[in-house]
Amino acid sequence: QITLKESGPTLVKPTQTLTLTCTFSGVSLTTTGVGVGWIRQPPGKALEWLGLIYWDDAPHYTASLKSRLTITRDTSKKQMVLTMTNVDPVDTATYFCALLTPENAFDFWGQGTMVTVSS
Amino acid sequence: QSALTQPASVSGSPRQSITISCAGTSSDVGSYNLVSWYQQHPGKAPKLMIFEGSKRPSGVSNRFSGAKSGNTASLTISGLQAEDEADYYCCSYAGDSSWVFGGGTKLTV
């Protein structure tokens, strides 16, 4: 059974750095074509793809946030970490991690974690 | 990447069929047969309904079907049921290991 779970702070102050962790189980990221993506959803708004990392490749980011995002992996802990610098209230959203499978779709999702950016 | 364009809302009666469009560009939808569709109920994580344009994951009802023509993909739901009421998002590969989602469509049954 494949599961993913996001964890991290629920409240972050503007200009601070947000760090979120995605812990997954039931899957090996060394499988070709398998990656972990980060997607966010502001309250009442649409999904937005943030970035993706494969086992054997550098991370990839959405162009609009590339300068503020870093995705790293710790395969021994089966974790992926998303770091977003200089957060702003517009970054308030539910952040999801999701498994990209060889079917080229985000087939498994975490429950999401709500992050509020406010002073 | 710009978000894919979906209608904000669609509605239908039980047992009817509806189609949700997803308009992209020649850089995403038009270039790759890698459009997926997700169903999201309030407060829940998205659920994959269609992948690679028209394929259904195991366990997804055959009432859901996907297609593509040019730069526009579509999701059709036939025999509408009350449980289909949800938000639907399309997503396309956009090259260079990047992905783009649509703006979402609220389906009312």
Short mmCIF file of C-alpha atoms in Angstrom, two decimals:
data_model
loop_
_atom_site.label_atom_id
_atom_site.label_comp_id
_atom_site.label_asym_id
_atom_site.label_seq_id
_atom_site.Cartn_x
_atom_site.Cartn_y
_atom_site.Cartn_z
CA GLN A 1 0.00 0.00 0.00
CA ILE A 2 1.43 3.33 -1.11
CA THR A 3 1.03 6.22 1.28
CA LEU A 4 2.35 9.77 1.41
CA LYS A 5 2.06 12.22 4.27
CA GLU A 6 3.04 15.87 4.49
CA SER A 7 4.26 17.46 7.68
CA GLY A 8 5.46 20.87 8.72
CA PRO A 9 4.43 24.11 10.39
CA THR A 10 0.87 25.37 10.16
CA LEU A 11 1.84 29.02 10.65
CA VAL A 12 4.80 30.87 9.21
CA LYS A 13 5.62 34.58 9.37
CA PRO A 14 6.20 36.64 6.22
CA THR A 15 9.81 36.60 4.93
CA GLN A 16 10.55 33.37 6.82
CA THR A 17 11.49 30.06 5.21
CA LEU A 18 8.91 27.28 5.00
CA THR A 19 10.09 23.68 5.20
CA LEU A 20 7.69 20.82 4.48
CA THR A 21 8.43 17.11 4.56
CA CYS A 22 6.75 14.38 2.55
CA THR A 23 7.16 10.91 4.04
CA PHE A 24 6.22 8.05 1.77
CA SER A 25 5.97 4.28 2.05
CA GLY A 26 5.11 1.31 -0.10
CA VAL A 27 7.11 2.49 -3.09
CA SER A 28 10.70 2.69 -4.20
CA LEU A 29 11.80 5.92 -5.78
CA THR A 30 14.54 4.07 -7.61
CA THR A 31 11.89 2.73 -9.98
CA THR A 32 12.24 4.32 -13.41
CA GLY A 33 9.65 6.98 -14.04
CA VAL A 34 8.65 7.41 -10.42
CA GLY A 35 8.97 10.83 -8.85
CA VAL A 36 7.50 12.92 -6.08
CA GLY A 37 5.81 16.19 -6.84
CA TRP A 38 4.68 19.12 -4.74
CA ILE A 39 1.37 20.80 -5.53
CA ARG A 40 -0.37 23.56 -3.59
CA GLN A 41 -3.91 24.90 -3.41
CA PRO A 42 -4.77 28.30 -1.91
CA PRO A 43 -8.11 28.34 -0.11
CA GLY A 44 -10.93 28.17 -2.64
CA LYS A 45 -8.52 28.21 -5.58
CA ALA A 46 -6.98 25.86 -8.09
CA LEU A 47 -4.16 23.37 -7.83
CA GLU A 48 -0.71 24.68 -8.72
CA TRP A 49 2.24 22.45 -9.58
CA LEU A 50 5.35 23.57 -7.70
CA GLY A 51 8.03 21.04 -8.51
CA LEU A 52 9.12 17.45 -8.93
CA ILE A 53 12.08 15.24 -8.15
CA TYR A 54 13.06 11.87 -9.53
CA TRP A 55 15.56 9.48 -8.00
CA ASP A 56 18.19 9.94 -10.63
CA ASP A 57 17.61 13.49 -11.78
CA ALA A 58 17.89 17.03 -10.55
CA PRO A 59 14.73 18.62 -9.19
CA HIS A 60 12.47 20.61 -11.50
CA TYR A 61 10.50 23.69 -10.48
CA THR A 62 7.72 25.87 -11.79
CA ALA A 63 9.31 28.87 -13.47
CA SER A 64 7.45 31.48 -11.42
CA LEU A 65 8.79 30.18 -8.09
CA LYS A 66 12.09 28.64 -9.15
CA SER A 67 14.21 31.16 -7.27
CA ARG A 68 12.44 30.43 -3.98
CA LEU A 69 12.03 26.65 -4.07
CA THR A 70 14.34 23.78 -3.24
CA ILE A 71 13.36 20.12 -3.26
CA THR A 72 15.69 17.56 -1.73
CA ARG A 73 15.42 13.85 -1.06
CA ASP A 74 16.50 11.51 1.70
CA THR A 75 15.76 8.11 0.26
CA SER A 76 17.07 6.30 3.35
CA LYS A 77 14.34 8.01 5.35
CA LYS A 78 11.89 7.84 2.45
CA GLN A 79 11.36 11.56 2.65
CA MET A 80 11.24 14.49 0.30
CA VAL A 81 11.66 18.03 1.59
CA LEU A 82 10.27 21.21 0.06
CA THR A 83 11.84 24.50 1.11
CA MET A 84 10.30 27.82 0.17
CA THR A 85 12.14 31.00 1.07
CA ASN A 86 10.82 34.49 1.74
CA VAL A 87 7.18 33.43 2.15
CA ASP A 88 4.33 35.89 1.69
CA PRO A 89 0.65 35.75 2.67
CA VAL A 90 -0.14 34.75 -0.93
CA ASP A 91 1.71 31.49 -0.20
CA THR A 92 -1.05 30.53 2.22
CA ALA A 93 -2.32 27.22 0.89
CA THR A 94 -2.75 23.52 1.40
CA TYR A 95 0.45 21.85 0.24
CA PHE A 96 0.25 18.34 -1.19
CA CYS A 97 2.93 15.88 -2.13
CA ALA A 98 1.98 13.35 -4.77
CA LEU A 99 3.59 10.36 -6.45
CA LEU A 100 4.19 10.65 -10.17
CA THR A 101 4.03 7.13 -11.56
CA PRO A 102 5.24 5.66 -14.87
CA GLU A 103 1.67 6.27 -16.05
CA ASN A 104 2.66 9.95 -16.15
CA ALA A 105 0.09 11.03 -13.61
CA PHE A 106 -0.06 11.90 -9.95
CA ASP A 107 -1.61 8.63 -8.86
CA PHE A 108 -1.17 8.85 -5.10
CA TRP A 109 -1.56 11.92 -2.94
CA GLY A 110 -0.91 12.86 0.64
CA GLN A 111 -3.73 14.31 2.70
CA GLY A 112 -2.26 17.78 2.39
CA THR A 113 -1.05 20.19 5.04
CA MET A 114 -2.49 23.68 5.46
CA VAL A 115 0.08 26.44 5.83
CA THR A 116 -0.88 29.98 6.78
CA VAL A 117 1.53 32.85 6.24
CA SER A 118 0.71 35.65 8.63
CA SER A 119 2.42 37.94 11.07
CA GLN B 1 3.72 28.05 -17.75
CA SER B 2 0.17 29.43 -17.82
CA ALA B 3 -2.63 27.42 -16.25
CA LEU B 4 -4.77 25.37 -18.58
CA THR B 5 -8.21 26.86 -19.21
CA GLN B 6 -11.28 25.11 -17.88
CA PRO B 7 -14.85 26.34 -17.50
CA ALA B 8 -15.47 27.54 -13.97
CA SER B 9 -18.59 25.45 -13.62
CA VAL B 10 -20.76 22.90 -15.36
CA SER B 11 -23.98 21.28 -14.27
CA GLY B 12 -26.12 18.35 -15.22
CA SER B 13 -28.99 16.25 -14.01
CA PRO B 14 -28.72 12.67 -12.81
CA ARG B 15 -28.27 10.17 -15.64
CA GLN B 16 -27.24 12.92 -18.06
CA SER B 17 -23.77 13.35 -19.56
CA ILE B 18 -21.47 16.34 -19.28
CA THR B 19 -18.14 17.27 -20.82
CA ILE B 20 -15.46 19.45 -19.27
CA SER B 21 -12.94 21.05 -21.59
CA CYS B 22 -9.30 21.80 -20.86
CA ALA B 23 -7.65 24.19 -23.27
CA GLY B 24 -3.89 24.34 -23.45
CA THR B 25 -1.30 25.25 -26.05
CA SER B 26 0.98 23.56 -28.53
CA SER B 27 3.60 23.53 -25.76
CA ASP B 28 1.63 21.33 -23.41
CA VAL B 29 -1.68 19.63 -24.28
CA GLY B 30 -1.03 19.79 -28.00
CA SER B 31 2.48 18.33 -27.82
CA TYR B 32 2.01 15.42 -25.46
CA ASN B 33 -0.63 12.78 -24.86
CA LEU B 34 -0.04 13.18 -21.14
CA VAL B 35 -3.19 14.82 -19.85
CA SER B 36 -4.60 13.57 -16.59
CA TRP B 37 -7.83 14.42 -14.81
CA TYR B 38 -8.45 14.63 -11.07
CA GLN B 39 -11.61 14.67 -8.99
CA GLN B 40 -11.55 16.58 -5.72
CA HIS B 41 -14.28 16.56 -3.11
CA PRO B 42 -14.31 19.37 -0.50
CA GLY B 43 -11.56 19.01 2.04
CA LYS B 44 -10.08 15.98 0.31
CA ALA B 45 -7.00 15.27 -1.74
CA PRO B 46 -7.41 15.00 -5.51
CA LYS B 47 -8.09 11.56 -6.97
CA LEU B 48 -6.77 10.45 -10.35
CA MET B 49 -9.59 9.66 -12.78
CA ILE B 50 -7.91 9.63 -16.20
CA PHE B 51 -4.26 9.40 -17.24
CA GLU B 52 -2.44 9.64 -20.56
CA GLY B 53 -5.45 11.34 -22.07
CA SER B 54 -7.96 8.53 -22.06
CA LYS B 55 -6.86 5.71 -19.76
CA ARG B 56 -8.70 4.87 -16.56
CA PRO B 57 -6.92 3.68 -13.42
CA SER B 58 -8.15 0.48 -11.89
CA GLY B 59 -11.28 1.11 -9.86
CA VAL B 60 -12.45 4.21 -11.72
CA SER B 61 -15.90 3.88 -13.23
CA ASN B 62 -16.16 3.51 -17.00
CA ARG B 63 -18.60 6.41 -16.88
CA PHE B 64 -15.49 8.60 -16.97
CA SER B 65 -13.73 9.01 -20.30
CA GLY B 66 -11.09 11.31 -21.70
CA ALA B 67 -10.20 12.57 -25.14
CA LYS B 68 -8.05 15.15 -26.88
CA SER B 69 -8.30 17.18 -30.03
CA GLY B 70 -5.49 19.53 -30.92
CA ASN B 71 -4.65 21.70 -27.94
CA THR B 72 -7.81 20.84 -26.03
CA ALA B 73 -8.50 17.85 -23.83
CA SER B 74 -11.87 16.87 -22.47
CA LEU B 75 -13.40 14.78 -19.73
CA THR B 76 -16.83 13.26 -20.22
CA ILE B 77 -18.90 11.86 -17.41
CA SER B 78 -21.90 9.83 -18.49
CA GLY B 79 -24.82 8.69 -16.36
CA LEU B 80 -24.23 11.45 -13.83
CA GLN B 81 -24.62 10.49 -10.21
CA ALA B 82 -24.88 12.66 -7.13
CA GLU B 83 -21.48 11.42 -5.95
CA ASP B 84 -19.87 12.90 -9.07
CA GLU B 85 -20.48 16.39 -7.72
CA ALA B 86 -16.96 17.70 -7.10
CA ASP B 87 -14.22 19.89 -8.53
CA TYR B 88 -12.35 18.52 -11.54
CA TYR B 89 -8.85 19.49 -12.63
CA CYS B 90 -6.92 18.67 -15.75
CA CYS B 91 -3.15 18.47 -15.76
CA SER B 92 -0.70 18.27 -18.65
CA TYR B 93 2.97 17.62 -19.11
CA ALA B 94 4.56 20.81 -20.40
CA GLY B 95 8.06 19.67 -21.30
CA ASP B 96 11.37 19.79 -19.40
CA SER B 97 9.89 17.71 -16.58
CA SER B 98 7.31 20.38 -15.80
CA TRP B 99 3.57 20.03 -15.32
CA VAL B 100 0.67 22.47 -15.41
CA PHE B 101 -2.81 22.23 -13.93
CA GLY B 102 -6.05 23.73 -15.12
CA GLY B 103 -8.06 26.29 -13.21
CA GLY B 104 -10.60 23.69 -12.11
CA THR B 105 -14.27 23.12 -12.87
CA LYS B 106 -17.01 22.80 -10.29
CA LEU B 107 -19.50 20.14 -11.31
CA THR B 108 -22.99 20.43 -9.89
CA VAL B 109 -25.32 17.45 -10.21
#
